[in-house]
Coordinates of C-alpha atoms in Angstrom, one line a residue:
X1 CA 81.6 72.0 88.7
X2 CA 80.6 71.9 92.1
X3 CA 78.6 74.9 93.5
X4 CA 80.5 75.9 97.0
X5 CA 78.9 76.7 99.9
X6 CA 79.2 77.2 103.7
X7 CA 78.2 74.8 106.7
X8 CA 78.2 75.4 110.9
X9 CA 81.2 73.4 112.1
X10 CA 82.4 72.1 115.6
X11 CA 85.7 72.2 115.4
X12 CA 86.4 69.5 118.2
X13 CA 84.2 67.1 116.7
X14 CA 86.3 66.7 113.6
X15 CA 89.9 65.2 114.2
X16 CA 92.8 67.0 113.1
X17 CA 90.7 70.1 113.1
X18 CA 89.9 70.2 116.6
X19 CA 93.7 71.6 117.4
X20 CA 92.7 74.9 115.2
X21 CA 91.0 76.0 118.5
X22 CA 92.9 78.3 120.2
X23 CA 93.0 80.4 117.1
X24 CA 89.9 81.0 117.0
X25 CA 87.4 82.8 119.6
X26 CA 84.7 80.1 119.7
X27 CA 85.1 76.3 118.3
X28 CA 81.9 77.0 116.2
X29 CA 83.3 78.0 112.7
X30 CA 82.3 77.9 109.0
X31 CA 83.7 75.6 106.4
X32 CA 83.5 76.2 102.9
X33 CA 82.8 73.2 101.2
X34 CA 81.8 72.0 98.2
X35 CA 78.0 72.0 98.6
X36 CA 77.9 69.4 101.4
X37 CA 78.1 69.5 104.9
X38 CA 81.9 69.8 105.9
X39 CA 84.2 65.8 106.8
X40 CA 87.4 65.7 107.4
X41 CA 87.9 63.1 104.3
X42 CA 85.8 65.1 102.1
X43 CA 88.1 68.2 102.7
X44 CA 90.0 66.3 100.8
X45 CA 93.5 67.6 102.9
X46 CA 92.5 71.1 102.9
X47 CA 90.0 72.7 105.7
X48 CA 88.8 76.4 105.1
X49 CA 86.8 78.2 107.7
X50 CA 85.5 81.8 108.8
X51 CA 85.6 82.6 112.3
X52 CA 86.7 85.1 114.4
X53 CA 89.7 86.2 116.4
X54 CA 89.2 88.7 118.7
X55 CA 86.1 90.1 117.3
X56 CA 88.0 90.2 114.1
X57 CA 86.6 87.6 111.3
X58 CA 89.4 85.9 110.1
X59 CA 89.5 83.2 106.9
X60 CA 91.4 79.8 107.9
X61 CA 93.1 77.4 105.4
X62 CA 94.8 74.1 107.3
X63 CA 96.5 71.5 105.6
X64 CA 95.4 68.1 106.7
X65 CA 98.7 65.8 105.8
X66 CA 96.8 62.9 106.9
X67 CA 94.6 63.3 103.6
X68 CA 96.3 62.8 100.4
X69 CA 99.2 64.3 101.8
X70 CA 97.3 68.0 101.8
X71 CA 98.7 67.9 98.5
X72 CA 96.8 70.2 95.8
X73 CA 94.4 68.6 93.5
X74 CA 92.2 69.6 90.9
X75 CA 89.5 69.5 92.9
X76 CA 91.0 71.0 96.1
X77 CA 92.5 74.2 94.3
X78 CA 89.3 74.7 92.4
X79 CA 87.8 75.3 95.8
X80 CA 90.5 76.9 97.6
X81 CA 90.3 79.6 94.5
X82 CA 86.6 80.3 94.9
X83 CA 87.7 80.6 99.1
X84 CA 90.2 82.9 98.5
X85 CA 88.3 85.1 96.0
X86 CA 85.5 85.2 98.8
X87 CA 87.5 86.3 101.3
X88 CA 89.0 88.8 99.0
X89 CA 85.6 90.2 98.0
X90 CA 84.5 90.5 101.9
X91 CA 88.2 92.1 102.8
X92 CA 88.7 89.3 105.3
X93 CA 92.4 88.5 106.1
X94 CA 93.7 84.5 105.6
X95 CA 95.9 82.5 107.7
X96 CA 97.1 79.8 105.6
X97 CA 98.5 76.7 108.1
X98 CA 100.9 74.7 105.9
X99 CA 102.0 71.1 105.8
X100 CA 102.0 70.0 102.3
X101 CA 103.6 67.4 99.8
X102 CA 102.7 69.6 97.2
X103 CA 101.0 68.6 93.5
X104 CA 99.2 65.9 93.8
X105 CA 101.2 63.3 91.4
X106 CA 98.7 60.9 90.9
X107 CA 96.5 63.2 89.0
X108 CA 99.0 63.7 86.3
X109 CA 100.5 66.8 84.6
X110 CA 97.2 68.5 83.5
X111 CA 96.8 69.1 88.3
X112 CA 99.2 72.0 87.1
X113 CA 96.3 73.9 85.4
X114 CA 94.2 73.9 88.6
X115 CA 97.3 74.3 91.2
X116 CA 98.7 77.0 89.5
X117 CA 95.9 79.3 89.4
X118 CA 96.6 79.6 93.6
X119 CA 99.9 81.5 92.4
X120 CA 98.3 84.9 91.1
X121 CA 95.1 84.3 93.2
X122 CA 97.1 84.6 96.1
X123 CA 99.2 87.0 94.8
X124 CA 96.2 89.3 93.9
X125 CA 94.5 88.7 97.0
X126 CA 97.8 89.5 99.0
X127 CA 98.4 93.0 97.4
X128 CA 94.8 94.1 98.7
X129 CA 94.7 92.1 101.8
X130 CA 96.6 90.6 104.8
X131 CA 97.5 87.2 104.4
X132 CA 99.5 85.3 106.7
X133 CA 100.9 82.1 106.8
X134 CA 103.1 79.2 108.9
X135 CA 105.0 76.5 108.4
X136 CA 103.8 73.3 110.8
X137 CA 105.0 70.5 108.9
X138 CA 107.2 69.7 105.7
X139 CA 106.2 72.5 103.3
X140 CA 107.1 71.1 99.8
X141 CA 107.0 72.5 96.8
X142 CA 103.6 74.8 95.4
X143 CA 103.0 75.3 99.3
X144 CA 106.7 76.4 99.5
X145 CA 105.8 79.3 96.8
X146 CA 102.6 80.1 98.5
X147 CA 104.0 80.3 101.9
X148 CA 106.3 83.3 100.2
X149 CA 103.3 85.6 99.4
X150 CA 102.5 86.0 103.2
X151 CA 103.0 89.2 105.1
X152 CA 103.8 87.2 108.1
X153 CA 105.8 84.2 107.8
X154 CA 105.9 82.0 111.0
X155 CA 107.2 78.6 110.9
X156 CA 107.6 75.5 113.5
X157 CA 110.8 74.8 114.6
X158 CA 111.7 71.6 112.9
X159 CA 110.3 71.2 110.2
X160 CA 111.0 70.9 107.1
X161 CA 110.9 73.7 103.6
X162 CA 112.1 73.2 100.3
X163 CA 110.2 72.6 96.5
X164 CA 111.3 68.9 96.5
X165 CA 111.0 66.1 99.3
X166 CA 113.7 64.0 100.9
X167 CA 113.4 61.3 98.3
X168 CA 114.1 62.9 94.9
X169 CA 116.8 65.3 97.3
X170 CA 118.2 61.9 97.9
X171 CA 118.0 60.6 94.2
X172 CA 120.3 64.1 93.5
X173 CA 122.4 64.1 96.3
X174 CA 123.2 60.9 97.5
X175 CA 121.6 59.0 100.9
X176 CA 124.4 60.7 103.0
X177 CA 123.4 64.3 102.7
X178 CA 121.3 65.6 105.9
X179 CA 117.9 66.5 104.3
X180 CA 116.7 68.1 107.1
X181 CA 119.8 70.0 107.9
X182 CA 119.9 71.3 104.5
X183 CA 115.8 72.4 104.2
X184 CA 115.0 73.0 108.0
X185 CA 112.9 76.4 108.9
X186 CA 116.4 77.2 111.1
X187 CA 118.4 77.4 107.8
X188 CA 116.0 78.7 105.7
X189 CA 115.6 81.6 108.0
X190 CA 119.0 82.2 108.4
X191 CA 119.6 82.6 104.6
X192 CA 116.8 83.6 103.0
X193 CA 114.2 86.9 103.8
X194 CA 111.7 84.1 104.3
X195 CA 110.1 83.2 107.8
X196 CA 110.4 86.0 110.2
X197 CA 109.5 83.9 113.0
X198 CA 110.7 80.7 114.2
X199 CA 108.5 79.4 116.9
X200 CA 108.1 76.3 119.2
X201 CA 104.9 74.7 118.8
X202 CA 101.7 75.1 116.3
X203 CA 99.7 76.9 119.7
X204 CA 102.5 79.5 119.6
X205 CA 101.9 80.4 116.2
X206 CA 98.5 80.8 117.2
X207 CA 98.9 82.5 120.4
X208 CA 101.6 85.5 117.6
X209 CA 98.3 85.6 115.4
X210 CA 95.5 86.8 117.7
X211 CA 98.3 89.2 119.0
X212 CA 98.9 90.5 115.9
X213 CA 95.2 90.9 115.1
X214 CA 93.9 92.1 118.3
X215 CA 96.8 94.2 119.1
X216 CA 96.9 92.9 122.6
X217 CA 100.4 91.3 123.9
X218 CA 100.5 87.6 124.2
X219 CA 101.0 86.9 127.7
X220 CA 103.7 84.3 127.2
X221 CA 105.9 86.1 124.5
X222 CA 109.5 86.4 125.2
X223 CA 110.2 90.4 127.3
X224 CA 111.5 93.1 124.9
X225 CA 114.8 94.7 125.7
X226 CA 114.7 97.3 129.3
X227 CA 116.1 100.0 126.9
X228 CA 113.7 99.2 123.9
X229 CA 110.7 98.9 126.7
X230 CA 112.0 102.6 127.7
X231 CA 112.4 104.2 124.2
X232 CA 108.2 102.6 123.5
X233 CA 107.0 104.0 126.8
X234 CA 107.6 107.3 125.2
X235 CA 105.2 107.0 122.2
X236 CA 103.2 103.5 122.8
X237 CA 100.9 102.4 125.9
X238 CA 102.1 98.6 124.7
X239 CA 103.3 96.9 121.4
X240 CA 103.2 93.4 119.9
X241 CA 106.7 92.5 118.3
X242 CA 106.6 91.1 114.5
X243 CA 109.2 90.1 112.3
X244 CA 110.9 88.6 115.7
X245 CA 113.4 86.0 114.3
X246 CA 114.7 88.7 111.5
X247 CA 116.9 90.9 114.6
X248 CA 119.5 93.1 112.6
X249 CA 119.3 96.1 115.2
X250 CA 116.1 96.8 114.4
X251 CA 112.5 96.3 115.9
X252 CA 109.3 96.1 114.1
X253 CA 106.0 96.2 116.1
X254 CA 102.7 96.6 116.2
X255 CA 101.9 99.9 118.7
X256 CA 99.2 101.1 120.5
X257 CA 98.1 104.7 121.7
X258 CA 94.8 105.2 123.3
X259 CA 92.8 103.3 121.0
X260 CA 94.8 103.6 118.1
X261 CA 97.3 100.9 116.3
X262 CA 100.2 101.9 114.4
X263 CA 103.0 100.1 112.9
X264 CA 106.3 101.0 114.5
X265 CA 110.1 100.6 113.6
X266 CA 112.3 101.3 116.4
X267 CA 116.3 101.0 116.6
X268 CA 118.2 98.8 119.5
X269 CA 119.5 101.5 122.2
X270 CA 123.1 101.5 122.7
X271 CA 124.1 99.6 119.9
X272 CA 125.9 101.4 116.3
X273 CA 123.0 100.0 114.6
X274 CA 124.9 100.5 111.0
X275 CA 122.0 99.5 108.4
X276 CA 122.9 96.4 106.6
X277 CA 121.2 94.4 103.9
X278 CA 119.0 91.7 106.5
X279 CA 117.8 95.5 108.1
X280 CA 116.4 96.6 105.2
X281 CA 114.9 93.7 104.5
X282 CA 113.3 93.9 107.8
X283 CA 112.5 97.3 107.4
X284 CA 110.5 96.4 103.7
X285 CA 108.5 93.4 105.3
X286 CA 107.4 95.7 108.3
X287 CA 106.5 98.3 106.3
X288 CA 104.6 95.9 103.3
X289 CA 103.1 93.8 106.0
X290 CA 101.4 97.7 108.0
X291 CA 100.8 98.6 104.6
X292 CA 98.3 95.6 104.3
X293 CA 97.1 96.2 107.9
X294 CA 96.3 99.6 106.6
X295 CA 98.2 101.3 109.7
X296 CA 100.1 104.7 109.6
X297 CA 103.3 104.1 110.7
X298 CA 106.2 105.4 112.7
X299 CA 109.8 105.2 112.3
X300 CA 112.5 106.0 115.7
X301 CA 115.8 106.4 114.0
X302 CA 119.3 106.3 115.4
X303 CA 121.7 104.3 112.7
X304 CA 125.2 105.8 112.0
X305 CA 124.7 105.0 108.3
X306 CA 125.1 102.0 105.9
X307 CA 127.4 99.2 106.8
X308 CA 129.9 100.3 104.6
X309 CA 131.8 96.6 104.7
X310 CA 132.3 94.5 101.5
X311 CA 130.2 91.9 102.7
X312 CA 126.9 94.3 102.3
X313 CA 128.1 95.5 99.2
X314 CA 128.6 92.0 97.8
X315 CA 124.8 91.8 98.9
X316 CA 123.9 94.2 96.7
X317 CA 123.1 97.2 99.8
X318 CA 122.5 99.7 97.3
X319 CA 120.0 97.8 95.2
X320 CA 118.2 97.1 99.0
X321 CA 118.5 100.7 99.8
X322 CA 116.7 101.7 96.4
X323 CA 114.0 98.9 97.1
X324 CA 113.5 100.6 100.9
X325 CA 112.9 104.4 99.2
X326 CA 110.1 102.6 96.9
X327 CA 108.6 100.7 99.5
X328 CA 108.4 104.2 102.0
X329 CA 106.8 106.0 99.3
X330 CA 103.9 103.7 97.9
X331 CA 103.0 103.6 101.7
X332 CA 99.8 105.5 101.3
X333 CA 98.9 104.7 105.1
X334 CA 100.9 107.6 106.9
X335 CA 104.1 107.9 107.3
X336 CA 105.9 109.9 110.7
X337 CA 109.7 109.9 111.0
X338 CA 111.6 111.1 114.0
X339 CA 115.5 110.8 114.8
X340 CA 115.8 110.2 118.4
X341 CA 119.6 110.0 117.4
X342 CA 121.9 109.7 114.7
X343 CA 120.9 109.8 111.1
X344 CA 123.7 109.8 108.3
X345 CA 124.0 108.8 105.0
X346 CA 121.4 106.8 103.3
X347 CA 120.6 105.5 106.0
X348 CA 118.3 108.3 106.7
X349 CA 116.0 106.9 104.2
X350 CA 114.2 105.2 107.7
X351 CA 114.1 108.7 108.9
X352 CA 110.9 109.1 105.8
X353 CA 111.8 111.9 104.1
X354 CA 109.5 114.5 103.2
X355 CA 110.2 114.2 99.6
X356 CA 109.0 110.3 99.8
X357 CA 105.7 111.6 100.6
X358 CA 105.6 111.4 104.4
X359 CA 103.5 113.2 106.5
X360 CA 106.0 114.8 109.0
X361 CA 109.7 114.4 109.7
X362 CA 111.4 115.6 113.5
X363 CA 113.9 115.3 115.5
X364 CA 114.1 115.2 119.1
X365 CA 116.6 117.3 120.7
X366 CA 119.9 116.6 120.4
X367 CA 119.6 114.0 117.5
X368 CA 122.7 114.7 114.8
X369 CA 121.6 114.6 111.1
X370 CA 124.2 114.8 108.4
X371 CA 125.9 113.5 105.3
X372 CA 128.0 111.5 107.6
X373 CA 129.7 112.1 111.3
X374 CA 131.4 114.9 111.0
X375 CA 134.7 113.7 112.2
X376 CA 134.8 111.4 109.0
X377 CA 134.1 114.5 106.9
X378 CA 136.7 116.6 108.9
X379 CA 139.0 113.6 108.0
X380 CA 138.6 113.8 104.3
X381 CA 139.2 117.0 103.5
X382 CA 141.9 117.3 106.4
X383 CA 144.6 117.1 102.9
X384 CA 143.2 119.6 101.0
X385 CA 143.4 123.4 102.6
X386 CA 140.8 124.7 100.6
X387 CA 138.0 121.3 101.3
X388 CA 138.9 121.8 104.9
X389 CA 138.4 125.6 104.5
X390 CA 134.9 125.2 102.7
X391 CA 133.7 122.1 105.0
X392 CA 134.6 124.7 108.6
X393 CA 132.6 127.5 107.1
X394 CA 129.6 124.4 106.5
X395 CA 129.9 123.8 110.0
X396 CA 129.8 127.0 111.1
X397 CA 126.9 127.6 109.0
X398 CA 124.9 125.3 110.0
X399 CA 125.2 126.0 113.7
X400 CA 125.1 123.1 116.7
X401 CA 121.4 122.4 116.4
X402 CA 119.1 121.8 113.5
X403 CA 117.8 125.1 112.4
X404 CA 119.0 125.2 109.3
X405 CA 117.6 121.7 108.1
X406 CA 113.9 123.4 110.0
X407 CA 114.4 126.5 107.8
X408 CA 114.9 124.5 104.5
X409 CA 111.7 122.6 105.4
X410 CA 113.9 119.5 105.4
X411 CA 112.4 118.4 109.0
X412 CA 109.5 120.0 110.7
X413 CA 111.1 120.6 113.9
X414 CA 112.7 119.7 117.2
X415 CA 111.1 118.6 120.4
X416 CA 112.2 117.1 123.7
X417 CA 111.7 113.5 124.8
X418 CA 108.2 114.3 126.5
X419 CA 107.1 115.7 123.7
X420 CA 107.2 112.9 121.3
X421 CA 104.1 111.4 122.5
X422 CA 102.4 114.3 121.8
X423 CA 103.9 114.2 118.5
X424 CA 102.6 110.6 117.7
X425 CA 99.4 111.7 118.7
X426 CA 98.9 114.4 116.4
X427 CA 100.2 112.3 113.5
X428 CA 97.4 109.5 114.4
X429 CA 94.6 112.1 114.8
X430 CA 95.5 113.5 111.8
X431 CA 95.3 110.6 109.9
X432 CA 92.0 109.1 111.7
X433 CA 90.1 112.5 109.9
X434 CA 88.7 111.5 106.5
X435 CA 90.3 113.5 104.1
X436 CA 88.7 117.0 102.3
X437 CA 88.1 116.7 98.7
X438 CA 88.6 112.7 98.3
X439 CA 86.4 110.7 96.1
X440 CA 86.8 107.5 96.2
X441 CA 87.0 105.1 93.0
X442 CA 84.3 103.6 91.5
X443 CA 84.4 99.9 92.0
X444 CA 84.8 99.1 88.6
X445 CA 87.9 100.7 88.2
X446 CA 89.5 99.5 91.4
X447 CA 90.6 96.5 89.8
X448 CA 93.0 98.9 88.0
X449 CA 95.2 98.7 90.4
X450 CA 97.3 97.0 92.6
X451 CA 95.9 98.7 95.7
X452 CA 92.5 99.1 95.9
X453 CA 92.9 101.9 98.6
X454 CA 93.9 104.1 95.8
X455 CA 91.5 107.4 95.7
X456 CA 90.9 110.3 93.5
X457 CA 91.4 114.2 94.5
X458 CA 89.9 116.8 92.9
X459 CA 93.8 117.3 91.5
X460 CA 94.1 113.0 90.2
X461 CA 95.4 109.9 91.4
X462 CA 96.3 110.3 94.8

């Protein structure tokens, strides 16, 4: 076996590799290699390099198509194994660049043993760490699979993503059938919770990953919404959108106040904003991919409840809606929820209740919280004298604010507008302090779990 090892690199003076530049914040990388000094023909279709991005060091994996097809050999997954294990043993995030063939054929059946081994690898590495990938050429089969494992999926506009190539499609489905209608990143996108963002070029992609990193806005990304701009200025100093091509009334970004980031998920103003299936599957990426970022996050909820329609049921909304409640509480990052509006029904599962483990729930003033809008209710039980008797003395009960959900400890209170800043503020601070009475694992038991964040309190497992 080869003993791997790391070698200066000038990126411009190496081919292909020279267009990984504007990732990066110098062109003078690392490549791991496999004990000799990094060529593009003895990366064998795979380059992998440390650098840094904004300060930030950041592991690099680009597929060279030119080479064997960037298609995974024995030899090749051996060493992007021992990569990805370094990286996971340093805490460095990936950004895996993708434009594979897949296996590499010509070694045979027994590649699979090699290849393969980059499924859980990943995997494992993903549930500790941030990992993001892109699609910037045809990504065919094993690169397909590994693609899926990244908390950011971007993709190039035209290309091409599917577990088999054009050929053996064609041997299936006849030489008429529009292979690249059928596999593009467009489709794929549309059906599938795959890429959640379709971009232009492979600089784009690059210019979306030092934002997301950094924190600071690119420059050339597309305006946010006046009224979405509005709703940010009153918690955020500025925010980087993620998830952009997934746009089912909802908005997940990356925020910043005074120095501190924080994953936010804010509504569209002025829209219903009914929750369907493709929103909670926003709402489960945002939250898995701050979760890896290790940021606290916030929620801003106005949604008059689940699209009740048959489509979303035929979708299987309720399964979704379960997935979203375990996906708020194994956050372990911080969790604030505050209706700036409407929250009924289940759909006030984005609202982070305080039973899922969040740290606070409010409400500004004037947001309505209930089972439903209480015309619908009042329509119900409008047949029955004594349900329309019980449901008036409710709603007399329970007064025109919120009081009584305060009073139950449901939510922690109500504040105006220009206090939700504040608010955020508080909720950051509060989680910036290191916690009283934490111990943190030892590290042989933090491969135990799926998270290595996990830590102990004098009470358990927290």
């Amino acid at each position: 076996m080869s003993a791997h090892g790391w070698f200066p690199v000038t990126l411009k003076a190496h081919g292909f590799y020279r267009t990984l530049e504007p990732l990066f914040d110098r062109g003078e990388v690392e490549a791991f290699t496999d004990g000799e000094p990094f060529s593009r023909q003895a990366a064998d279709g795979f380059g992998m390099f440390l650098g840094s991005v904004g300060g930030r060091r950041l592991g690099v994996v680009a597929c060279d198509f030119r080479v064997a097809g960037a298609s995974f050999g024995k030899a090749s997954s051996r060493r992007l194994l021992a990569f990805v294990r370094a990286m996971g043993q340093s805490r460095t995030p990936i950004f895996f660049q993708l434009h594979t063939m897949g296996v590499r054929l010509t070694e045979g059946r027994t590649v699979f043993h090699d290849a393969f081994q980059l499924i859980p690898a990943l995997s494992g590495f993903a549930a500790r760490n941030l990992l993001i990938t892109s699609v910037h050429g045809n990504c065919l089969g094993l690169g397909a699979i590994l693609y899926g494992l990244g908390h950011a999926q971007y993709a190039v506009t035209g290309k091409s993503f599917n577990l088999t190539g054009p050929e053996v499609f064609k041997m299936f489905f006849g030489e008429k059938v529009d292979y690249q209608a059928a596999t593009g990143v467009e489709r794929v996108s549309q059906h599938t919770e795959q890429i959640h963002e379709l971009v232009p070029t492979s600089e784009h992609v690059y210019a979306k990953v030092r934002a997301l990193l950094t924190g600071v806005p690119d420059a050339e990304a597309a305006p946010l919404p006046p009224k979405l701009t509005a709703l940010l200025a009153t918690c955020a100093d500025d925010a980087v959108e993620v998830l952009a091509s997934k746009k089912p009334g909802l908005w997940a970004l990356v925020a910043r106040q005074g120095t501190r980031r924080f994953g936010l998920i804010a509504p569209e103003p002025g829209r219903p904003n009914l929750l369907t299936v493709d929103g909670i599957a926003k709402c489960r990426a945002a939250l898995k991919l701050f979760a890896r970022m290790r940021l606290p996050v916030v929620s801003l909820v106005d949604t008059a409840g689940t699209d009740p329609r048959l489509e979303q049921s035929d979708r299987n909304v309720t399964g979704e809606l379960v997935a979203l409640g375990e996906a708020i509480a194994a956050h372990r990052h911080g969790l604030l929820g505050v209706v700036v509006g409407r929250a009924f029904g289940g759909a006030s599962l984005l609202a982070f209740p305080r039973s899922f483990g969040s740290d606070r729930v409010l409400a500004l003033q004037g947001a309505r919280i209930d089972i439903m809008d209480p015309k619908i209710v009042g329509a119900l039980v409008s047949g029955s004298a004594r349900l329309r008797e019980q449901w008036d003395a409710v709603v007399a009960s329970q007064g025109d604010g919120l009081g009584d959900l305060v009073e139950a400890g449901i939510i922690d209170g109500v504040i105006s507008a220009a206090g939700l800043r504040g608010a955020v503020r508080q909720f950051l601070e509060a989680r910036a302090r290191p916690l009283s009475g934490v111990v943190p694992l030892p590290a042989s038991a933090r491969s135990l779990y799926a998270d290595d964040d996990v830590e102990i309190t004098a009470g358990g497992r927290a």
